[in-house]
């Protein structure tokens, strides 16, 4: 099993968004990914019926956000190994995993980071288009500033 504790990793992995943190489209959530299912720990009132239905079709099981410690313990009690990124996992969750069976715990970097960073052709095209728009806006701004300073105006 893999414990996913970075909010953006949970969002990317399950293609979900939230509004729990201002100016950041992620929900407060944890996930435990197993071969046959994903356990998602999120407040029930944060998930719409449509999203809940779609995720259940993909074998996502729902648990309350504050049940994650017990969820970690239960994975280890079931005899499964659990991996997590020690750089991004809280000490409380690390201890919950280790108190049950320390040889069932694997500390490793997140296997989600590289796939998340890999962009497909549509994403690359969107980035190129954004760079062109940004470059044009910047050139327009510099021309405007240059014209003002040549007139002796303070910017």
Tab-separated table of C-alpha atoms in Angstrom, residues 83-153:
chain	number	residue	atom	x	y	z
A	83	UNK	CA	5.072	2.913	1.936
A	84	UNK	CA	5.216	6.652	2.458
A	85	UNK	CA	7.437	9.604	1.658
A	86	UNK	CA	9.196	10.538	4.922
A	87	UNK	CA	9.761	14.089	3.659
A	88	UNK	CA	6.032	14.799	3.358
A	89	UNK	CA	4.343	12.486	5.868
A	90	UNK	CA	3.570	13.704	9.377
A	91	UNK	CA	5.323	12.141	12.343
A	92	UNK	CA	1.928	11.030	13.672
A	93	UNK	CA	1.230	8.932	10.583
A	94	UNK	CA	4.784	7.562	10.532
A	95	UNK	CA	4.411	6.486	14.151
A	96	UNK	CA	0.980	4.955	13.492
A	97	UNK	CA	2.507	2.757	10.793
A	98	UNK	CA	5.564	1.811	12.814
A	99	UNK	CA	3.807	1.034	16.097
A	100	UNK	CA	2.005	-1.913	14.551
A	101	UNK	CA	4.814	-3.600	12.648
A	102	UNK	CA	8.009	-1.764	11.836
A	103	UNK	CA	9.184	-4.231	9.159
A	104	UNK	CA	5.989	-3.554	7.206
A	105	UNK	CA	6.937	0.085	6.699
A	106	UNK	CA	8.814	1.352	3.652
A	107	UNK	CA	10.136	4.907	3.559
A	108	UNK	CA	10.658	6.075	-0.012
A	109	UNK	CA	10.192	9.119	-2.184
A	110	UNK	CA	6.747	9.529	-3.675
A	111	UNK	CA	6.201	7.535	-6.872
A	112	UNK	CA	3.605	10.158	-7.858
A	113	UNK	CA	6.031	13.050	-8.361
A	114	UNK	CA	7.500	11.969	-11.713
A	115	UNK	CA	4.229	11.032	-13.464
A	116	UNK	CA	2.687	14.254	-12.165
A	117	UNK	CA	5.574	16.254	-13.648
A	118	UNK	CA	5.346	14.494	-17.028
A	119	UNK	CA	3.205	16.515	-19.420
A	120	UNK	CA	1.190	15.220	-22.351
A	121	UNK	CA	0.988	16.966	-25.737
A	122	UNK	CA	-2.132	18.970	-24.826
A	123	UNK	CA	-0.496	20.248	-21.638
A	124	UNK	CA	2.704	21.125	-23.502
A	125	UNK	CA	0.733	22.979	-26.175
A	126	UNK	CA	-1.124	24.900	-23.465
A	127	UNK	CA	2.153	25.862	-21.809
A	128	UNK	CA	3.584	27.092	-25.125
A	129	UNK	CA	0.449	29.155	-25.785
A	130	UNK	CA	0.605	30.653	-22.295
A	131	UNK	CA	4.276	31.569	-22.788
A	132	UNK	CA	3.437	33.320	-26.065
A	133	UNK	CA	0.625	35.330	-24.423
A	134	UNK	CA	2.829	36.175	-21.458
A	135	UNK	CA	5.677	37.240	-23.725
A	136	UNK	CA	3.372	39.492	-25.758
A	137	UNK	CA	1.967	41.100	-22.597
A	138	UNK	CA	5.468	41.652	-21.232
A	139	UNK	CA	6.666	43.222	-24.505
A	140	UNK	CA	3.643	45.544	-24.486
A	141	UNK	CA	4.373	46.526	-20.881
A	142	UNK	CA	8.060	47.203	-21.599
A	143	UNK	CA	7.141	49.358	-24.617
A	144	UNK	CA	4.688	51.338	-22.482
A	145	UNK	CA	7.283	51.812	-19.729
A	146	UNK	CA	9.984	52.771	-22.238
A	147	UNK	CA	7.706	55.399	-23.796
A	148	UNK	CA	6.938	56.916	-20.383
A	149	UNK	CA	10.557	57.061	-19.259
A	150	UNK	CA	11.627	58.645	-22.567
A	151	UNK	CA	9.105	61.404	-21.823
A	152	UNK	CA	10.774	61.857	-18.438
A	153	UNK	CA	7.828	60.537	-16.461
